[in-house]
Coordinates of C-alpha atoms and ligand atoms in Angstrom, one line a residue:
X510 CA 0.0 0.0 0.0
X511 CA 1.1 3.3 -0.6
X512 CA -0.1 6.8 1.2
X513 CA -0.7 10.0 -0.9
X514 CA -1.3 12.9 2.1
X515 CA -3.6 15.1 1.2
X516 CA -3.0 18.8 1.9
X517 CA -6.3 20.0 1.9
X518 CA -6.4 19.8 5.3
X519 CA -2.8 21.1 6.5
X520 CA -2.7 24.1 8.5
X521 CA -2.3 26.8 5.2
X522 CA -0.3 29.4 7.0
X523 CA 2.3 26.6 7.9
X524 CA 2.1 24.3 5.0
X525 CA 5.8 23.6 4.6
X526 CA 6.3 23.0 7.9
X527 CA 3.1 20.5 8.1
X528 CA 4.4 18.7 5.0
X529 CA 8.1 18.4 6.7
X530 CA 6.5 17.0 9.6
X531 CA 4.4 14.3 7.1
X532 CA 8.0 14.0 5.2
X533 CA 9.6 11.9 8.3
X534 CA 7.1 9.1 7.6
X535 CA 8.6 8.7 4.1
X536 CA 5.1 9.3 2.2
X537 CA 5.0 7.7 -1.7
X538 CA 2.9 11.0 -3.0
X539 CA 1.9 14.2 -1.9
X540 CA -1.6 14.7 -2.9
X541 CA -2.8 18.4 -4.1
X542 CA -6.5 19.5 -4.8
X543 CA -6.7 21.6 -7.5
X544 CA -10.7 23.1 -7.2
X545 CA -11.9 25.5 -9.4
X546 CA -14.9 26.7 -7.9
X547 CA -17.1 25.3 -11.4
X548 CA -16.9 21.8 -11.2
X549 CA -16.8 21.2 -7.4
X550 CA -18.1 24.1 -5.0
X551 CA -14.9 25.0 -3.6
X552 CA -11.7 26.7 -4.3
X553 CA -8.0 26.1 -3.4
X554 CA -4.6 25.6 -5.0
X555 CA -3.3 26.4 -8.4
X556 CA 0.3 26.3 -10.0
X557 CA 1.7 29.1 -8.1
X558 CA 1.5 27.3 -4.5
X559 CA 3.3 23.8 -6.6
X560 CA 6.1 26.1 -7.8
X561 CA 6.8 27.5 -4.4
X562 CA 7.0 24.0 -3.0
X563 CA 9.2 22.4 -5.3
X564 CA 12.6 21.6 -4.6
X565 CA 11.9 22.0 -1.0
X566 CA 10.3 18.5 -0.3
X567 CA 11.2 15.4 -2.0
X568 CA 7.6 14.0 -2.1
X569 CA 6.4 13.7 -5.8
X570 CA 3.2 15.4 -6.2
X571 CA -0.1 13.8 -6.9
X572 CA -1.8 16.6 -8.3
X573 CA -6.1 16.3 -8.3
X574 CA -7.5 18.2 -10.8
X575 CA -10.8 18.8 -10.1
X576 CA -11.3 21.8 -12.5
X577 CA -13.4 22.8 -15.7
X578 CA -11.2 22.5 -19.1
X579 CA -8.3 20.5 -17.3
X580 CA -6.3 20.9 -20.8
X581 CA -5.6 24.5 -20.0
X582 CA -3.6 23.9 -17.4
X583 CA -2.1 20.8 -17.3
X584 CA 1.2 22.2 -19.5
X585 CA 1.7 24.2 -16.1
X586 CA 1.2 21.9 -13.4
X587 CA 3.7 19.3 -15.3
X588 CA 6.1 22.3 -15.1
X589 CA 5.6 23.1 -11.6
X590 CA 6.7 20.1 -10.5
X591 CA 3.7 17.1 -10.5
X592 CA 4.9 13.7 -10.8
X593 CA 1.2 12.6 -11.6
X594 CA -1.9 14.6 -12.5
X595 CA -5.3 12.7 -12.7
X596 CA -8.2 14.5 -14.2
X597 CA -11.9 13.6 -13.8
X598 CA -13.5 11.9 -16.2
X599 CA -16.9 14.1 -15.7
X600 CA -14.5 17.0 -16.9
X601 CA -13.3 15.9 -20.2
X602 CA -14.8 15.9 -23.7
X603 CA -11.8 14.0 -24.9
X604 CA -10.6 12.1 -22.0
X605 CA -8.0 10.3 -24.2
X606 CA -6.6 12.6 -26.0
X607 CA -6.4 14.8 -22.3
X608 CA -4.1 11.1 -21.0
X609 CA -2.2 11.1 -24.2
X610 CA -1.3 15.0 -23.5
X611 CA -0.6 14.3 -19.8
X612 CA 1.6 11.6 -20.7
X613 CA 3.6 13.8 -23.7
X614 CA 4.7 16.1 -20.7
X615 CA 6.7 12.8 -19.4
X616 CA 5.1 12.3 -16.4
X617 CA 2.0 9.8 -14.6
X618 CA -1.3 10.4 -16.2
X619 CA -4.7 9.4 -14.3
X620 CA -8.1 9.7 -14.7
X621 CA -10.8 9.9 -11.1
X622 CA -14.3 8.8 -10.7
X623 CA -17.3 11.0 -8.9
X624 CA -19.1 8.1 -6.9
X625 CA -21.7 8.3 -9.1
X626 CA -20.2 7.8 -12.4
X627 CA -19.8 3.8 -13.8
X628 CA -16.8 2.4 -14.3
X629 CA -17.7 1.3 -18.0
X630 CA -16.9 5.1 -18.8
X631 CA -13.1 3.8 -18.5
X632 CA -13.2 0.9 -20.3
X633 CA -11.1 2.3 -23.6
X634 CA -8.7 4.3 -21.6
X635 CA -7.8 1.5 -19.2
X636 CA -4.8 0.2 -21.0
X637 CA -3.6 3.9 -21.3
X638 CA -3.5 4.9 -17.4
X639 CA -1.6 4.4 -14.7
X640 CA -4.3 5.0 -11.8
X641 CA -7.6 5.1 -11.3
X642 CA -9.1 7.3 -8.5
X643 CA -12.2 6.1 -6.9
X644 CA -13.6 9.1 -5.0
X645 CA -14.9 7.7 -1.5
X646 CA -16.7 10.6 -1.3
X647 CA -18.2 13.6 -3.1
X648 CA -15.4 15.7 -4.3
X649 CA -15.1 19.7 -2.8
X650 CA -14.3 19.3 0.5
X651 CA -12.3 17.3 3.0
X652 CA -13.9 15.5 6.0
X653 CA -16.3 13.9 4.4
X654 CA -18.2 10.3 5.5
X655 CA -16.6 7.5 3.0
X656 CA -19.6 5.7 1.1
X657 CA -19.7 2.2 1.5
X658 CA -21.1 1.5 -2.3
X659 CA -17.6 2.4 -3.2
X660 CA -15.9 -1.1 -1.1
X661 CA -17.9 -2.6 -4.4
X662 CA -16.6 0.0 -7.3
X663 CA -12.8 -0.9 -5.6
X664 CA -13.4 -4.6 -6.1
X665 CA -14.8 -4.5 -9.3
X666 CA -12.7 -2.4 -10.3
X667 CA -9.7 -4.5 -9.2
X668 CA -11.4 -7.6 -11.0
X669 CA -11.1 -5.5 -14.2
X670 CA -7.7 -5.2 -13.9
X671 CA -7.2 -8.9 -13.0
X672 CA -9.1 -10.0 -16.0
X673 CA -7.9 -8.0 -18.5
X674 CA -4.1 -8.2 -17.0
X675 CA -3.8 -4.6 -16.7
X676 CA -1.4 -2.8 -14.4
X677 CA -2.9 0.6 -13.4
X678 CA -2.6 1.7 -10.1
X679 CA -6.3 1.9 -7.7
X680 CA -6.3 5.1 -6.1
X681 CA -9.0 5.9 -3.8
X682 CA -9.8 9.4 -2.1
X683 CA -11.9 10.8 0.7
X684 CA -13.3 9.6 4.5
X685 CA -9.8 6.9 4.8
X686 CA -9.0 6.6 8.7
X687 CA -7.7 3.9 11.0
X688 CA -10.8 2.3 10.9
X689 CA -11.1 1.6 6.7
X690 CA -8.2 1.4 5.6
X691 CA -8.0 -2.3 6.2
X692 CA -11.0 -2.9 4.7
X693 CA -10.1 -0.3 1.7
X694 CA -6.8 -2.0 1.0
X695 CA -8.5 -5.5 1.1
X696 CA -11.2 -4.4 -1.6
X697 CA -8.2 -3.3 -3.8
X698 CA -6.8 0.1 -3.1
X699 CA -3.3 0.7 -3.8
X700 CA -2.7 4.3 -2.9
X701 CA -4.4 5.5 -0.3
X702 CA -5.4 9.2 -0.1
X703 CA -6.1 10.4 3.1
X704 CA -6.2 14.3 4.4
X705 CA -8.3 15.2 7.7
X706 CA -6.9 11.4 9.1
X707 CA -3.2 12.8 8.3
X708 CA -3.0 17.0 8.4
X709 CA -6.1 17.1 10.8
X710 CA -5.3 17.2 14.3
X711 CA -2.3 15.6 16.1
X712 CA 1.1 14.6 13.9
X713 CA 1.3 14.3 10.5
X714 CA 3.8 11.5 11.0
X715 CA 2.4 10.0 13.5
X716 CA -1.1 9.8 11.9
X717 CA 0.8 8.1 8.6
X718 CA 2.5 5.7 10.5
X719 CA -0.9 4.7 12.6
X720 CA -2.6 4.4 9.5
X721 CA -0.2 2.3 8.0
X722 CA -0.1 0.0 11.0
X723 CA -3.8 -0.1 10.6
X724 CA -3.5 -2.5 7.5
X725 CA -3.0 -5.9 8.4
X726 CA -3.0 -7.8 5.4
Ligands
LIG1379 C1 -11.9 15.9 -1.7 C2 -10.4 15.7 -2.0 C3 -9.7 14.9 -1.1 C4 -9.7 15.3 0.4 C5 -9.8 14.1 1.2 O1 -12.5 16.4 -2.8 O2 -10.2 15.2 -3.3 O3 -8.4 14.6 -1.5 O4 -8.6 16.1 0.7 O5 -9.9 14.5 2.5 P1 -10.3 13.5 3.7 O6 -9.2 12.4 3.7 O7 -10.4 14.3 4.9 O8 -11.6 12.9 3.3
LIG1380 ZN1 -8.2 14.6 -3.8

Protein backbone atom coordinates (compact mmCIF):
# COMPACT_ATOMS: atom_id res chain seq x y z
CA UNK A 1 0.00 0.00 0.00
CA UNK A 2 1.11 3.26 -0.58
CA UNK A 3 -0.10 6.77 1.17
CA UNK A 4 -0.66 10.05 -0.86
CA UNK A 5 -1.29 12.94 2.12
CA UNK A 6 -3.61 15.11 1.25
CA UNK A 7 -3.01 18.84 1.90
CA UNK A 8 -6.34 19.99 1.93
CA UNK A 9 -6.37 19.81 5.29
CA UNK A 10 -2.78 21.10 6.54
CA UNK A 11 -2.68 24.14 8.48
CA UNK A 12 -2.27 26.76 5.21
CA UNK A 13 -0.26 29.44 6.96
CA UNK A 14 2.31 26.59 7.92
CA UNK A 15 2.08 24.27 4.99
CA UNK A 16 5.79 23.55 4.56
CA UNK A 17 6.27 23.00 7.90
CA UNK A 18 3.11 20.46 8.12
CA UNK A 19 4.40 18.74 4.98
CA UNK A 20 8.12 18.39 6.69
CA UNK A 21 6.45 16.98 9.58
CA UNK A 22 4.37 14.31 7.13
CA UNK A 23 7.99 14.03 5.18
CA UNK A 24 9.59 11.93 8.28
CA UNK A 25 7.10 9.09 7.55
CA UNK A 26 8.59 8.68 4.10
CA UNK A 27 5.11 9.26 2.17
CA UNK A 28 4.98 7.67 -1.72
CA UNK A 29 2.91 10.95 -2.95
CA UNK A 30 1.89 14.21 -1.92
CA UNK A 31 -1.63 14.72 -2.87
CA UNK A 32 -2.83 18.40 -4.08
CA UNK A 33 -6.53 19.50 -4.83
CA UNK A 34 -6.67 21.58 -7.46
CA UNK A 35 -10.69 23.14 -7.22
CA UNK A 36 -11.86 25.50 -9.43
CA UNK A 37 -14.88 26.66 -7.92
CA UNK A 38 -17.11 25.29 -11.35
CA UNK A 39 -16.93 21.76 -11.23
CA UNK A 40 -16.80 21.19 -7.45
CA UNK A 41 -18.12 24.09 -5.04
CA UNK A 42 -14.90 24.99 -3.61
CA UNK A 43 -11.67 26.65 -4.31
CA UNK A 44 -8.00 26.05 -3.43
CA UNK A 45 -4.58 25.64 -5.00
CA UNK A 46 -3.30 26.41 -8.39
CA UNK A 47 0.31 26.30 -9.98
CA UNK A 48 1.75 29.10 -8.13
CA UNK A 49 1.47 27.27 -4.46
CA UNK A 50 3.35 23.76 -6.58
CA UNK A 51 6.06 26.13 -7.77
CA UNK A 52 6.78 27.50 -4.36
CA UNK A 53 6.97 24.01 -3.03
CA UNK A 54 9.18 22.44 -5.28
CA UNK A 55 12.56 21.56 -4.59
CA UNK A 56 11.87 22.02 -0.95
CA UNK A 57 10.32 18.54 -0.25
CA UNK A 58 11.21 15.40 -2.01
CA UNK A 59 7.63 13.98 -2.07
CA UNK A 60 6.38 13.66 -5.78
CA UNK A 61 3.18 15.43 -6.19
CA UNK A 62 -0.14 13.76 -6.88
CA UNK A 63 -1.80 16.63 -8.33
CA UNK A 64 -6.13 16.26 -8.35
CA UNK A 65 -7.51 18.15 -10.83
CA UNK A 66 -10.83 18.80 -10.06
CA UNK A 67 -11.34 21.79 -12.47
CA UNK A 68 -13.43 22.76 -15.69
CA UNK A 69 -11.21 22.52 -19.06
CA UNK A 70 -8.33 20.50 -17.30
CA UNK A 71 -6.33 20.93 -20.76
CA UNK A 72 -5.61 24.47 -20.03
CA UNK A 73 -3.58 23.88 -17.39
CA UNK A 74 -2.12 20.78 -17.29
CA UNK A 75 1.23 22.18 -19.47
CA UNK A 76 1.66 24.16 -16.06
CA UNK A 77 1.24 21.91 -13.38
CA UNK A 78 3.66 19.32 -15.27
CA UNK A 79 6.13 22.29 -15.05
CA UNK A 80 5.61 23.14 -11.59
CA UNK A 81 6.67 20.06 -10.55
CA UNK A 82 3.74 17.09 -10.47
CA UNK A 83 4.86 13.73 -10.76
CA UNK A 84 1.17 12.61 -11.57
CA UNK A 85 -1.93 14.61 -12.50
CA UNK A 86 -5.33 12.69 -12.75
CA UNK A 87 -8.16 14.53 -14.23
CA UNK A 88 -11.87 13.65 -13.82
CA UNK A 89 -13.47 11.85 -16.19
CA UNK A 90 -16.95 14.12 -15.75
CA UNK A 91 -14.47 16.99 -16.86
CA UNK A 92 -13.28 15.90 -20.25
CA UNK A 93 -14.76 15.89 -23.73
CA UNK A 94 -11.82 14.05 -24.90
CA UNK A 95 -10.57 12.14 -21.96
CA UNK A 96 -7.99 10.27 -24.19
CA UNK A 97 -6.62 12.57 -26.03
CA UNK A 98 -6.35 14.81 -22.31
CA UNK A 99 -4.07 11.05 -21.00
CA UNK A 100 -2.16 11.08 -24.19
CA UNK A 101 -1.29 14.98 -23.54
CA UNK A 102 -0.62 14.25 -19.83
CA UNK A 103 1.60 11.61 -20.67
CA UNK A 104 3.57 13.77 -23.72
CA UNK A 105 4.66 16.07 -20.68
CA UNK A 106 6.67 12.81 -19.41
CA UNK A 107 5.10 12.31 -16.35
CA UNK A 108 2.01 9.81 -14.63
CA UNK A 109 -1.27 10.37 -16.17
CA UNK A 110 -4.74 9.45 -14.26
CA UNK A 111 -8.07 9.74 -14.66
CA UNK A 112 -10.76 9.90 -11.13
CA UNK A 113 -14.30 8.75 -10.71
CA UNK A 114 -17.28 11.04 -8.89
CA UNK A 115 -19.13 8.05 -6.86
CA UNK A 116 -21.70 8.26 -9.07
CA UNK A 117 -20.19 7.78 -12.38
CA UNK A 118 -19.77 3.81 -13.75
CA UNK A 119 -16.77 2.43 -14.29
CA UNK A 120 -17.75 1.34 -17.96
CA UNK A 121 -16.87 5.14 -18.80
CA UNK A 122 -13.10 3.78 -18.53
CA UNK A 123 -13.19 0.86 -20.32
CA UNK A 124 -11.09 2.30 -23.59
CA UNK A 125 -8.74 4.34 -21.60
CA UNK A 126 -7.78 1.49 -19.18
CA UNK A 127 -4.85 0.22 -21.02
CA UNK A 128 -3.63 3.90 -21.32
CA UNK A 129 -3.53 4.89 -17.40
CA UNK A 130 -1.65 4.35 -14.73
CA UNK A 131 -4.31 5.01 -11.76
CA UNK A 132 -7.57 5.07 -11.31
CA UNK A 133 -9.07 7.27 -8.52
CA UNK A 134 -12.15 6.14 -6.87
CA UNK A 135 -13.64 9.10 -4.97
CA UNK A 136 -14.93 7.69 -1.49
CA UNK A 137 -16.75 10.65 -1.27
CA UNK A 138 -18.22 13.63 -3.06
CA UNK A 139 -15.41 15.66 -4.33
CA UNK A 140 -15.12 19.67 -2.83
CA UNK A 141 -14.33 19.35 0.48
CA UNK A 142 -12.29 17.29 3.01
CA UNK A 143 -13.86 15.50 5.98
CA UNK A 144 -16.30 13.86 4.42
CA UNK A 145 -18.19 10.26 5.53
CA UNK A 146 -16.57 7.50 2.98
CA UNK A 147 -19.64 5.75 1.06
CA UNK A 148 -19.66 2.16 1.54
CA UNK A 149 -21.13 1.45 -2.32
CA UNK A 150 -17.64 2.41 -3.23
CA UNK A 151 -15.88 -1.06 -1.13
CA UNK A 152 -17.91 -2.58 -4.40
CA UNK A 153 -16.55 0.01 -7.31
CA UNK A 154 -12.78 -0.88 -5.59
CA UNK A 155 -13.38 -4.62 -6.08
CA UNK A 156 -14.79 -4.55 -9.27
CA UNK A 157 -12.73 -2.37 -10.33
CA UNK A 158 -9.70 -4.49 -9.25
CA UNK A 159 -11.36 -7.57 -10.96
CA UNK A 160 -11.14 -5.49 -14.18
CA UNK A 161 -7.73 -5.22 -13.86
CA UNK A 162 -7.23 -8.88 -12.97
CA UNK A 163 -9.14 -10.02 -15.96
CA UNK A 164 -7.87 -7.99 -18.49
CA UNK A 165 -4.12 -8.19 -17.05
CA UNK A 166 -3.76 -4.59 -16.69
CA UNK A 167 -1.40 -2.81 -14.39
CA UNK A 168 -2.88 0.64 -13.35
CA UNK A 169 -2.60 1.69 -10.08
CA UNK A 170 -6.31 1.94 -7.74
CA UNK A 171 -6.34 5.14 -6.12
CA UNK A 172 -9.02 5.90 -3.79
CA UNK A 173 -9.81 9.42 -2.13
CA UNK A 174 -11.87 10.76 0.70
CA UNK A 175 -13.35 9.55 4.54
CA UNK A 176 -9.81 6.92 4.81
CA UNK A 177 -8.95 6.61 8.71
CA UNK A 178 -7.68 3.93 11.04
CA UNK A 179 -10.82 2.28 10.92
CA UNK A 180 -11.14 1.64 6.69
CA UNK A 181 -8.25 1.38 5.57
CA UNK A 182 -8.01 -2.33 6.23
CA UNK A 183 -10.99 -2.91 4.66
CA UNK A 184 -10.12 -0.27 1.70
CA UNK A 185 -6.76 -2.01 0.98
CA UNK A 186 -8.49 -5.49 1.12
CA UNK A 187 -11.19 -4.36 -1.63
CA UNK A 188 -8.22 -3.31 -3.82
CA UNK A 189 -6.81 0.06 -3.11
CA UNK A 190 -3.30 0.69 -3.80
CA UNK A 191 -2.66 4.32 -2.91
CA UNK A 192 -4.36 5.53 -0.28
CA UNK A 193 -5.38 9.19 -0.07
CA UNK A 194 -6.10 10.38 3.12
CA UNK A 195 -6.20 14.27 4.41
CA UNK A 196 -8.35 15.20 7.69
CA UNK A 197 -6.86 11.45 9.06
CA UNK A 198 -3.22 12.81 8.34
CA UNK A 199 -2.99 17.03 8.43
CA UNK A 200 -6.09 17.08 10.75
CA UNK A 201 -5.29 17.20 14.30
CA UNK A 202 -2.29 15.64 16.08
CA UNK A 203 1.07 14.64 13.89
CA UNK A 204 1.28 14.29 10.48
CA UNK A 205 3.81 11.45 10.96
CA UNK A 206 2.44 9.97 13.53
CA UNK A 207 -1.12 9.83 11.85
CA UNK A 208 0.76 8.13 8.58
CA UNK A 209 2.46 5.69 10.50
CA UNK A 210 -0.94 4.73 12.59
CA UNK A 211 -2.65 4.42 9.48
CA UNK A 212 -0.17 2.32 7.99
CA UNK A 213 -0.07 0.00 10.99
CA UNK A 214 -3.77 -0.09 10.61
CA UNK A 215 -3.51 -2.52 7.55
CA UNK A 216 -2.99 -5.88 8.37
CA UNK A 217 -3.04 -7.78 5.43
C1 LIG B 1 -11.89 15.86 -1.71
C2 LIG B 1 -10.43 15.73 -2.00
C3 LIG B 1 -9.70 14.87 -1.06
C4 LIG B 1 -9.71 15.33 0.37
C5 LIG B 1 -9.75 14.10 1.22
O1 LIG B 1 -12.54 16.43 -2.78
O2 LIG B 1 -10.23 15.19 -3.31
O3 LIG B 1 -8.37 14.62 -1.50
O4 LIG B 1 -8.60 16.11 0.74
O5 LIG B 1 -9.91 14.49 2.53
P1 LIG B 1 -10.32 13.46 3.68
O6 LIG B 1 -9.25 12.41 3.73
O7 LIG B 1 -10.38 14.31 4.87
O8 LIG B 1 -11.65 12.88 3.26
ZN1 LIG C 1 -8.16 14.56 -3.83
Amino acid sequence: MEISPSILSADFGNLLSDIKKAEKEKPEFLHIDVMDGHFVPNITIGPLVLKALKGKTDIPFDVHLMIEDPDKYIKEFAEAGAKNITVHQEACLHLDRTLQFIKSMGIMASVALNPATPLETLKYVLPSVDMVLIMTVNPGFGGQVFIDEMYEKIRELAYIRKSRGLNFKIEVDGGINVENINDVVFAGADVIVAGSSIFGSGDPRENIKKLRGAVKR
